[in-house]
Amino acid sequence: GYWLTTSFVEDARTVAKEGKEITFYDSNSGKPLFVAPKGRSMEDFLKESGSHGWPSFRDEEVVWENVRCLGDGESVSVDGTHLGHNLPDSSGNRYCINLVSVAGRPVGGEEE
């Protein structure tokens, strides 16, 4: 995964040390799409994401008012941005998402 060549992992660990979650925004609309980690540690989120090669989100981390999962498993924003795919495993739904698709800035420039 390309995302491992960025500063994302280091930045995520810094956020975790501050006791915060990361909000991932649509790269086209700026709407929030995912908030992680929820229901697990940042290290668990990074480990699972690293083992699959894509940032991997679970149901409780999806901002459902802004995300849809199509019948073929494709995940898209309500504004049409291709995000990735739902690839369920033994733990449930797992949304493997292209980091570039969720690298947007929030509407108005203020992070939530």
CSV table of N, CA, C and O in Angstrom, one decimal:
chain,number,residue,atom,x,y,z
A,1,GLY,N,0.7,-1.2,0.0
A,1,GLY,CA,0.0,0.0,0.0
A,1,GLY,C,0.8,1.3,0.0
A,1,GLY,O,1.7,1.5,0.8
A,2,TYR,N,0.4,2.1,-0.9
A,2,TYR,CA,1.0,3.5,-1.0
A,2,TYR,C,1.0,4.2,0.3
A,2,TYR,O,1.9,4.9,0.6
A,3,TRP,N,-0.1,4.0,1.0
A,3,TRP,CA,-0.3,4.8,2.3
A,3,TRP,C,0.9,4.6,3.2
A,3,TRP,O,1.2,5.4,4.0
A,4,LEU,N,1.6,3.4,3.1
A,4,LEU,CA,2.7,3.1,4.0
A,4,LEU,C,3.9,4.0,3.7
A,4,LEU,O,4.8,4.1,4.5
A,5,THR,N,3.9,4.5,2.5
A,5,THR,CA,5.1,5.4,2.1
A,5,THR,C,4.9,6.8,2.5
A,5,THR,O,5.8,7.7,2.2
A,6,THR,N,3.8,7.2,3.1
A,6,THR,CA,3.5,8.5,3.5
A,6,THR,C,3.8,8.7,5.0
A,6,THR,O,4.2,7.7,5.7
A,7,SER,N,3.5,9.8,5.5
A,7,SER,CA,3.7,10.0,7.0
A,7,SER,C,2.5,9.6,7.8
A,7,SER,O,2.4,9.8,9.0
A,8,PHE,N,1.5,8.9,7.1
A,8,PHE,CA,0.3,8.6,7.8
A,8,PHE,C,0.5,7.8,9.1
A,8,PHE,O,-0.1,8.1,10.1
A,9,VAL,N,1.3,6.7,9.1
A,9,VAL,CA,1.4,5.9,10.3
A,9,VAL,C,2.0,6.7,11.4
A,9,VAL,O,1.5,6.6,12.5
A,10,GLU,N,3.0,7.4,11.2
A,10,GLU,CA,3.6,8.3,12.2
A,10,GLU,C,2.6,9.3,12.7
A,10,GLU,O,2.5,9.5,13.9
A,11,ASP,N,1.9,9.9,11.8
A,11,ASP,CA,0.9,10.9,12.2
A,11,ASP,C,-0.2,10.3,13.1
A,11,ASP,O,-0.6,10.9,14.0
A,12,ALA,N,-0.6,9.1,12.7
A,12,ALA,CA,-1.7,8.4,13.4
A,12,ALA,C,-1.2,8.1,14.8
A,12,ALA,O,-2.0,8.2,15.8
A,13,ARG,N,0.0,7.6,14.9
A,13,ARG,CA,0.5,7.3,16.3
A,13,ARG,C,0.6,8.6,17.2
A,13,ARG,O,0.3,8.5,18.4
A,14,THR,N,0.9,9.7,16.6
A,14,THR,CA,1.0,10.9,17.3
A,14,THR,C,-0.4,11.3,17.8
A,14,THR,O,-0.6,11.7,19.0
A,15,VAL,N,-1.4,11.2,16.9
A,15,VAL,CA,-2.8,11.5,17.3
A,15,VAL,C,-3.3,10.5,18.4
A,15,VAL,O,-3.9,11.0,19.4
A,16,ALA,N,-2.9,9.3,18.3
A,16,ALA,CA,-3.3,8.3,19.4
A,16,ALA,C,-2.7,8.6,20.7
A,16,ALA,O,-3.4,8.5,21.7
A,17,LYS,N,-1.5,9.1,20.7
A,17,LYS,CA,-0.8,9.5,22.0
A,17,LYS,C,-1.6,10.7,22.6
A,17,LYS,O,-1.5,10.8,23.9
A,18,GLU,N,-2.2,11.5,21.8
A,18,GLU,CA,-3.0,12.6,22.3
A,18,GLU,C,-4.4,12.1,22.7
A,18,GLU,O,-5.2,13.0,23.2
A,19,GLY,N,-4.7,10.8,22.6
A,19,GLY,CA,-6.0,10.3,23.0
A,19,GLY,C,-7.1,10.7,22.0
A,19,GLY,O,-8.3,10.7,22.4
A,20,LYS,N,-6.8,11.0,20.8
A,20,LYS,CA,-7.8,11.4,19.8
A,20,LYS,C,-8.0,10.4,18.7
A,20,LYS,O,-7.3,9.4,18.6
A,21,GLU,N,-9.1,10.6,18.0
A,21,GLU,CA,-9.4,9.8,16.8
A,21,GLU,C,-9.1,10.6,15.5
A,21,GLU,O,-8.9,11.8,15.6
A,22,ILE,N,-9.0,9.9,14.4
A,22,ILE,CA,-8.7,10.6,13.1
A,22,ILE,C,-10.0,10.6,12.3
A,22,ILE,O,-10.7,9.6,12.2
A,23,THR,N,-10.4,11.8,11.8
A,23,THR,CA,-11.5,11.8,10.9
A,23,THR,C,-11.0,11.9,9.5
A,23,THR,O,-10.1,12.7,9.2
A,24,PHE,N,-11.5,11.0,8.6
A,24,PHE,CA,-11.1,10.9,7.2
A,24,PHE,C,-12.2,11.6,6.4
A,24,PHE,O,-13.4,11.2,6.5
A,25,TYR,N,-11.8,12.5,5.5
A,25,TYR,CA,-12.7,13.4,4.8
A,25,TYR,C,-12.7,13.0,3.3
A,25,TYR,O,-11.6,12.7,2.7
A,26,ASP,N,-13.8,13.1,2.6
A,26,ASP,CA,-13.9,12.9,1.2
A,26,ASP,C,-13.0,13.9,0.5
A,26,ASP,O,-13.0,15.1,0.7
A,27,SER,N,-12.2,13.3,-0.4
A,27,SER,CA,-11.2,14.2,-1.1
A,27,SER,C,-11.9,15.1,-2.1
A,27,SER,O,-11.2,16.1,-2.6
A,28,ASN,N,-13.1,14.9,-2.5
A,28,ASN,CA,-13.8,15.8,-3.4
A,28,ASN,C,-14.7,16.8,-2.6
A,28,ASN,O,-14.7,18.0,-3.0
A,29,SER,N,-15.5,16.3,-1.7
A,29,SER,CA,-16.5,17.1,-1.1
A,29,SER,C,-16.1,17.7,0.3
A,29,SER,O,-16.7,18.7,0.8
A,30,GLY,N,-15.2,17.1,1.0
A,30,GLY,CA,-14.8,17.5,2.3
A,30,GLY,C,-15.7,17.0,3.4
A,30,GLY,O,-15.5,17.3,4.6
A,31,LYS,N,-16.6,16.1,3.1
A,31,LYS,CA,-17.5,15.5,4.1
A,31,LYS,C,-16.8,14.4,4.9
A,31,LYS,O,-16.0,13.7,4.3
A,32,PRO,N,-17.1,14.3,6.2
A,32,PRO,CA,-16.4,13.2,6.9
A,32,PRO,C,-17.0,11.8,6.5
A,32,PRO,O,-18.2,11.7,6.2
A,33,LEU,N,-16.1,10.9,6.3
A,33,LEU,CA,-16.5,9.5,5.8
A,33,LEU,C,-16.2,8.4,6.9
A,33,LEU,O,-17.0,7.5,7.0
A,34,PHE,N,-15.1,8.5,7.6
A,34,PHE,CA,-14.7,7.5,8.5
A,34,PHE,C,-14.1,8.2,9.7
A,34,PHE,O,-13.4,9.3,9.6
A,35,VAL,N,-14.2,7.6,10.9
A,35,VAL,CA,-13.6,8.1,12.1
A,35,VAL,C,-13.0,6.9,12.8
A,35,VAL,O,-13.7,5.9,13.1
A,36,ALA,N,-11.7,6.9,13.0
A,36,ALA,CA,-11.0,5.8,13.6
A,36,ALA,C,-9.9,6.2,14.5
A,36,ALA,O,-9.4,7.3,14.4
A,37,PRO,N,-9.6,5.4,15.5
A,37,PRO,CA,-10.2,4.1,15.7
A,37,PRO,C,-11.4,4.2,16.6
A,37,PRO,O,-11.5,5.1,17.5
A,38,LYS,N,-12.4,3.3,16.4
A,38,LYS,CA,-13.6,3.2,17.3
A,38,LYS,C,-13.7,1.8,17.6
A,38,LYS,O,-13.7,0.9,16.7
A,39,GLY,N,-13.8,1.4,18.9
A,39,GLY,CA,-13.9,0.1,19.3
A,39,GLY,C,-12.6,-0.7,19.3
A,39,GLY,O,-12.7,-2.0,19.4
A,40,ARG,N,-11.5,-0.1,19.0
A,40,ARG,CA,-10.2,-0.7,19.0
A,40,ARG,C,-9.1,0.3,19.2
A,40,ARG,O,-9.4,1.5,19.1
A,41,SER,N,-7.9,-0.1,19.4
A,41,SER,CA,-6.8,0.8,19.6
A,41,SER,C,-6.3,1.3,18.2
A,41,SER,O,-6.6,0.7,17.2
A,42,MET,N,-5.5,2.4,18.2
A,42,MET,CA,-4.9,2.8,17.0
A,42,MET,C,-3.9,1.8,16.5
A,42,MET,O,-3.9,1.5,15.3
A,43,GLU,N,-3.2,1.1,17.4
A,43,GLU,CA,-2.3,0.1,16.9
A,43,GLU,C,-3.0,-1.1,16.3
A,43,GLU,O,-2.6,-1.6,15.3
A,44,ASP,N,-4.2,-1.5,16.8
A,44,ASP,CA,-5.0,-2.5,16.1
A,44,ASP,C,-5.5,-2.0,14.7
A,44,ASP,O,-5.5,-2.8,13.8
A,45,PHE,N,-5.9,-0.8,14.6
A,45,PHE,CA,-6.3,-0.2,13.3
A,45,PHE,C,-5.2,-0.3,12.4
A,45,PHE,O,-5.3,-0.7,11.2
A,46,LEU,N,-4.0,0.2,12.8
A,46,LEU,CA,-2.8,0.2,11.9
A,46,LEU,C,-2.4,-1.2,11.5
A,46,LEU,O,-2.0,-1.5,10.4
A,47,LYS,N,-2.4,-2.1,12.5
A,47,LYS,CA,-2.0,-3.5,12.2
A,47,LYS,C,-2.9,-4.2,11.2
A,47,LYS,O,-2.4,-4.8,10.2
A,48,GLU,N,-4.2,-4.0,11.4
A,48,GLU,CA,-5.2,-4.6,10.4
A,48,GLU,C,-5.0,-4.0,9.1
A,48,GLU,O,-4.9,-4.6,8.0
A,49,SER,N,-4.9,-2.6,9.0
A,49,SER,CA,-4.7,-1.9,7.8
A,49,SER,C,-3.4,-2.4,7.1
A,49,SER,O,-3.4,-2.6,5.9
A,50,GLY,N,-2.4,-2.5,7.8
A,50,GLY,CA,-1.1,-2.9,7.3
A,50,GLY,C,-1.1,-4.3,6.7
A,50,GLY,O,-0.5,-4.6,5.7
A,51,SER,N,-1.8,-5.2,7.4
A,51,SER,CA,-1.8,-6.6,6.9
A,51,SER,C,-2.6,-6.7,5.6
A,51,SER,O,-2.4,-7.7,4.9
A,52,HIS,N,-3.5,-5.8,5.3
A,52,HIS,CA,-4.3,-5.9,4.1
A,52,HIS,C,-3.8,-4.9,3.0
A,52,HIS,O,-4.2,-5.0,1.9
A,53,GLY,N,-2.9,-4.0,3.4
A,53,GLY,CA,-2.3,-3.1,2.4
A,53,GLY,C,-3.2,-1.8,2.1
A,53,GLY,O,-2.8,-1.0,1.3
A,54,TRP,N,-4.3,-1.7,2.8
A,54,TRP,CA,-5.2,-0.5,2.7
A,54,TRP,C,-5.7,-0.1,4.0
A,54,TRP,O,-5.9,-1.0,4.9
A,55,PRO,N,-5.9,1.1,4.3
A,55,PRO,CA,-6.6,1.5,5.5
A,55,PRO,C,-7.9,0.7,5.6
A,55,PRO,O,-8.7,0.7,4.6
A,56,SER,N,-8.2,0.0,6.7
A,56,SER,CA,-9.3,-0.8,6.8
A,56,SER,C,-10.2,-0.4,7.9
A,56,SER,O,-9.7,-0.3,9.1
A,57,PHE,N,-11.4,-0.1,7.6
A,57,PHE,CA,-12.4,0.4,8.6
A,57,PHE,C,-13.5,-0.6,8.9
A,57,PHE,O,-13.8,-1.4,8.0
A,58,ARG,N,-14.0,-0.6,10.1
A,58,ARG,CA,-15.1,-1.4,10.5
A,58,ARG,C,-16.4,-0.6,10.5
A,58,ARG,O,-16.4,0.6,10.5
A,59,ASP,N,-17.6,-1.3,10.6
A,59,ASP,CA,-18.9,-0.6,10.6
A,59,ASP,C,-19.0,0.6,11.5
A,59,ASP,O,-19.5,1.6,11.1
A,60,GLU,N,-18.5,0.4,12.8
A,60,GLU,CA,-18.7,1.5,13.7
A,60,GLU,C,-17.8,2.7,13.4
A,60,GLU,O,-18.0,3.8,14.0
A,61,GLU,N,-16.9,2.6,12.4
A,61,GLU,CA,-16.0,3.7,12.1
A,61,GLU,C,-16.5,4.4,10.8
A,61,GLU,O,-15.9,5.4,10.4
A,62,VAL,N,-17.6,4.0,10.2
A,62,VAL,CA,-18.1,4.5,9.0
A,62,VAL,C,-19.1,5.6,9.4
A,62,VAL,O,-20.0,5.5,10.2
A,63,VAL,N,-19.1,6.8,8.7
A,63,VAL,CA,-20.0,7.9,8.9
A,63,VAL,C,-21.1,7.6,7.8
A,63,VAL,O,-21.0,8.0,6.7
A,64,TRP,N,-22.1,6.8,8.2
A,64,TRP,CA,-23.1,6.3,7.3
A,64,TRP,C,-23.9,7.4,6.5
A,64,TRP,O,-24.4,7.1,5.5
A,65,GLU,N,-24.1,8.5,7.1
A,65,GLU,CA,-24.8,9.6,6.4
A,65,GLU,C,-24.1,10.0,5.1
A,65,GLU,O,-24.7,10.7,4.3
A,66,ASN,N,-22.8,9.7,5.0
A,66,ASN,CA,-22.0,10.1,3.9
A,66,ASN,C,-21.4,9.0,3.1
A,66,ASN,O,-20.7,9.3,2.1
A,67,VAL,N,-21.6,7.8,3.4
A,67,VAL,CA,-21.0,6.6,2.8
A,67,VAL,C,-22.1,5.6,2.4
A,67,VAL,O,-23.0,5.4,3.1
A,68,ARG,N,-21.9,5.0,1.2
A,68,ARG,CA,-22.8,3.9,0.7
A,68,ARG,C,-22.0,2.7,0.3
A,68,ARG,O,-20.9,2.9,-0.2
A,69,CYS,N,-22.5,1.6,0.5
A,69,CYS,CA,-21.8,0.3,0.0
A,69,CYS,C,-22.8,-0.3,-1.0
A,69,CYS,O,-23.9,-0.6,-0.7
A,70,LEU,N,-22.3,-0.4,-2.2
A,70,LEU,CA,-23.2,-0.9,-3.3
A,70,LEU,C,-23.2,-2.4,-3.3
A,70,LEU,O,-22.5,-3.0,-2.6
A,71,GLY,N,-24.2,-2.9,-4.1
A,71,GLY,CA,-24.4,-4.4,-4.1
A,71,GLY,C,-23.2,-5.2,-4.4
A,71,GLY,O,-23.1,-6.3,-4.0
A,72,ASP,N,-22.3,-4.7,-5.2
A,72,ASP,CA,-21.1,-5.4,-5.6
A,72,ASP,C,-19.9,-5.2,-4.6
A,72,ASP,O,-18.8,-5.7,-4.8
A,73,GLY,N,-20.2,-4.5,-3.5
A,73,GLY,CA,-19.2,-4.3,-2.5
A,73,GLY,C,-18.4,-3.0,-2.6
A,73,GLY,O,-17.7,-2.7,-1.7
A,74,GLU,N,-18.6,-2.3,-3.7
A,74,GLU,CA,-17.9,-1.0,-3.8
A,74,GLU,C,-18.4,0.0,-2.8
A,74,GLU,O,-19.6,0.1,-2.6
A,75,SER,N,-17.5,0.7,-2.2
A,75,SER,CA,-17.8,1.7,-1.2
A,75,SER,C,-17.6,3.1,-1.9
A,75,SER,O,-16.6,3.3,-2.6
A,76,VAL,N,-18.7,3.9,-1.8
A,76,VAL,CA,-18.6,5.2,-2.4
A,76,VAL,C,-19.2,6.3,-1.5
A,76,VAL,O,-19.9,5.9,-0.5
A,77,SER,N,-18.8,7.5,-1.7
A,77,SER,CA,-19.4,8.6,-0.9
A,77,SER,C,-20.7,8.9,-1.5
A,77,SER,O,-21.0,8.6,-2.6
A,78,VAL,N,-21.6,9.6,-0.7
A,78,VAL,CA,-22.9,10.0,-1.3
A,78,VAL,C,-22.7,11.0,-2.4
A,78,VAL,O,-23.7,11.2,-3.2
A,79,ASP,N,-21.5,11.6,-2.6
A,79,ASP,CA,-21.3,12.5,-3.7
A,79,ASP,C,-20.6,11.8,-4.8
A,79,ASP,O,-20.2,12.5,-5.8
A,80,GLY,N,-20.4,10.5,-4.8
A,80,GLY,CA,-19.9,9.7,-5.9
A,80,GLY,C,-18.5,9.4,-5.9
A,80,GLY,O,-18.0,8.8,-6.9
A,81,THR,N,-17.7,9.8,-4.9
A,81,THR,CA,-16.3,9.4,-4.9
A,81,THR,C,-16.1,7.9,-4.6
A,81,THR,O,-16.6,7.4,-3.7
A,82,HIS,N,-15.3,7.3,-5.5
A,82,HIS,CA,-15.0,5.9,-5.2
A,82,HIS,C,-14.1,5.8,-4.1
A,82,HIS,O,-13.0,6.5,-4.0
A,83,LEU,N,-14.4,5.0,-3.1
A,83,LEU,CA,-13.6,4.9,-1.8
A,83,LEU,C,-12.8,3.6,-1.8
A,83,LEU,O,-11.6,3.6,-1.3
A,84,GLY,N,-13.4,2.5,-2.2
A,84,GLY,CA,-12.7,1.2,-2.1
A,84,GLY,C,-13.8,0.2,-2.1
A,84,GLY,O,-14.8,0.3,-2.8
A,85,HIS,N,-13.6,-0.9,-1.3
A,85,HIS,CA,-14.5,-2.0,-1.3
A,85,HIS,C,-14.7,-2.6,0.1
A,85,HIS,O,-13.8,-2.5,0.9
A,86,ASN,N,-15.9,-3.2,0.3
A,86,ASN,CA,-16.1,-3.9,1.5
A,86,ASN,C,-15.7,-5.4,1.3
A,86,ASN,O,-16.2,-6.0,0.4
A,87,LEU,N,-14.7,-5.8,2.0
A,87,LEU,CA,-14.2,-7.2,1.9
A,87,LEU,C,-14.3,-7.8,3.3
A,87,LEU,O,-13.4,-7.9,4.1
A,88,PRO,N,-15.5,-8.4,3.6
A,88,PRO,CA,-15.8,-8.9,4.9
A,88,PRO,C,-14.8,-10.1,5.2
A,88,PRO,O,-14.3,-10.8,4.4
A,89,ASP,N,-14.5,-10.2,6.5
A,89,ASP,CA,-13.7,-11.3,7.0
A,89,ASP,C,-14.4,-11.9,8.2
A,89,ASP,O,-15.6,-11.6,8.5
A,90,SER,N,-13.8,-12.7,9.0
A,90,SER,CA,-14.4,-13.4,10.1
A,90,SER,C,-14.9,-12.5,11.2
A,90,SER,O,-15.7,-12.9,12.0
A,91,SER,N,-14.3,-11.2,11.2
A,91,SER,CA,-14.7,-10.3,12.2
A,91,SER,C,-15.9,-9.4,11.8
A,91,SER,O,-16.4,-8.5,12.5
A,92,GLY,N,-16.3,-9.5,10.5
A,92,GLY,CA,-17.4,-8.7,10.0
A,92,GLY,C,-17.0,-7.9,8.8
A,92,GLY,O,-16.1,-8.2,8.1
A,93,ASN,N,-17.8,-6.8,8.5
A,93,ASN,CA,-17.5,-6.0,7.4
A,93,ASN,C,-16.2,-5.3,7.6
A,93,ASN,O,-15.8,-4.8,8.6
A,94,ARG,N,-15.4,-5.2,6.5
A,94,ARG,CA,-14.1,-4.5,6.5
A,94,ARG,C,-14.0,-3.7,5.2
A,94,ARG,O,-14.0,-4.2,4.1
A,95,TYR,N,-14.0,-2.4,5.4
A,95,TYR,CA,-14.0,-1.5,4.3
A,95,TYR,C,-12.5,-1.1,4.0
A,95,TYR,O,-11.9,-0.4,4.8
A,96,CYS,N,-12.0,-1.6,2.9
A,96,CYS,CA,-10.6,-1.4,2.5
A,96,CYS,C,-10.6,-0.1,1.6
A,96,CYS,O,-11.2,-0.2,0.5
A,97,ILE,N,-10.0,0.9,2.0
A,97,ILE,CA,-10.2,2.2,1.4
A,97,ILE,C,-8.9,2.8,0.9
A,97,ILE,O,-7.9,2.8,1.6
A,98,ASN,N,-9.0,3.4,-0.3
A,98,ASN,CA,-7.8,4.1,-0.9
A,98,ASN,C,-7.6,5.4,-0.1
A,98,ASN,O,-8.5,6.2,-0.1
A,99,LEU,N,-6.4,5.5,0.5
A,99,LEU,CA,-6.1,6.7,1.3
A,99,LEU,C,-6.3,8.0,0.6
A,99,LEU,O,-6.8,9.0,1.1
A,100,VAL,N,-6.0,8.0,-0.7
A,100,VAL,CA,-6.2,9.2,-1.5
A,100,VAL,C,-7.6,9.7,-1.6
A,100,VAL,O,-7.9,10.9,-1.6
A,101,SER,N,-8.5,8.7,-1.5
A,101,SER,CA,-10.0,9.0,-1.6
A,101,SER,C,-10.5,9.7,-0.3
A,101,SER,O,-11.5,10.3,-0.3
A,102,VAL,N,-9.8,9.5,0.8
A,102,VAL,CA,-10.2,10.0,2.1
A,102,VAL,C,-9.1,11.0,2.7
A,102,VAL,O,-9.0,11.2,3.9
A,103,ALA,N,-8.4,11.6,1.8
A,103,ALA,CA,-7.3,12.5,2.2
A,103,ALA,C,-7.8,14.0,2.0
A,103,ALA,O,-7.0,14.9,2.0
A,104,GLY,N,-9.1,14.2,2.0
A,104,GLY,CA,-9.6,15.5,1.9
A,104,GLY,C,-9.5,16.4,3.1
A,104,GLY,O,-9.2,15.9,4.2
A,105,ARG,N,-9.9,17.6,3.0
A,105,ARG,CA,-10.0,18.5,4.1
A,105,ARG,C,-11.4,18.8,4.4
A,105,ARG,O,-12.2,18.7,3.5
A,106,PRO,N,-11.8,19.0,5.6
A,106,PRO,CA,-13.2,19.3,6.0
A,106,PRO,C,-13.7,20.5,5.3
A,106,PRO,O,-13.0,21.5,5.0
A,107,VAL,N,-15.0,20.5,5.0
A,107,VAL,CA,-15.7,21.7,4.5
A,107,VAL,C,-15.5,22.9,5.4
A,107,VAL,O,-15.6,22.8,6.6
A,108,GLY,N,-15.1,24.0,4.8
A,108,GLY,CA,-14.8,25.2,5.6
A,108,GLY,C,-13.4,25.1,6.3
A,108,GLY,O,-13.0,26.1,6.9
A,109,GLY,N,-12.6,24.0,6.1
A,109,GLY,CA,-11.3,24.0,6.6
A,109,GLY,C,-11.1,23.7,8.1
A,109,GLY,O,-10.0,23.6,8.5
A,110,GLU,N,-12.2,23.5,8.8
A,110,GLU,CA,-12.1,23.3,10.2
A,110,GLU,C,-12.3,21.8,10.5
A,110,GLU,O,-13.3,21.2,10.1
A,111,GLU,N,-11.3,21.1,11.1
A,111,GLU,CA,-11.5,19.7,11.5
A,111,GLU,C,-12.4,19.6,12.6
A,111,GLU,O,-12.5,20.4,13.5
A,112,GLU,N,-13.2,18.4,12.6
A,112,GLU,CA,-14.2,18.2,13.6
A,112,GLU,C,-13.5,17.5,14.8
A,112,GLU,O,-12.5,16.9,14.7
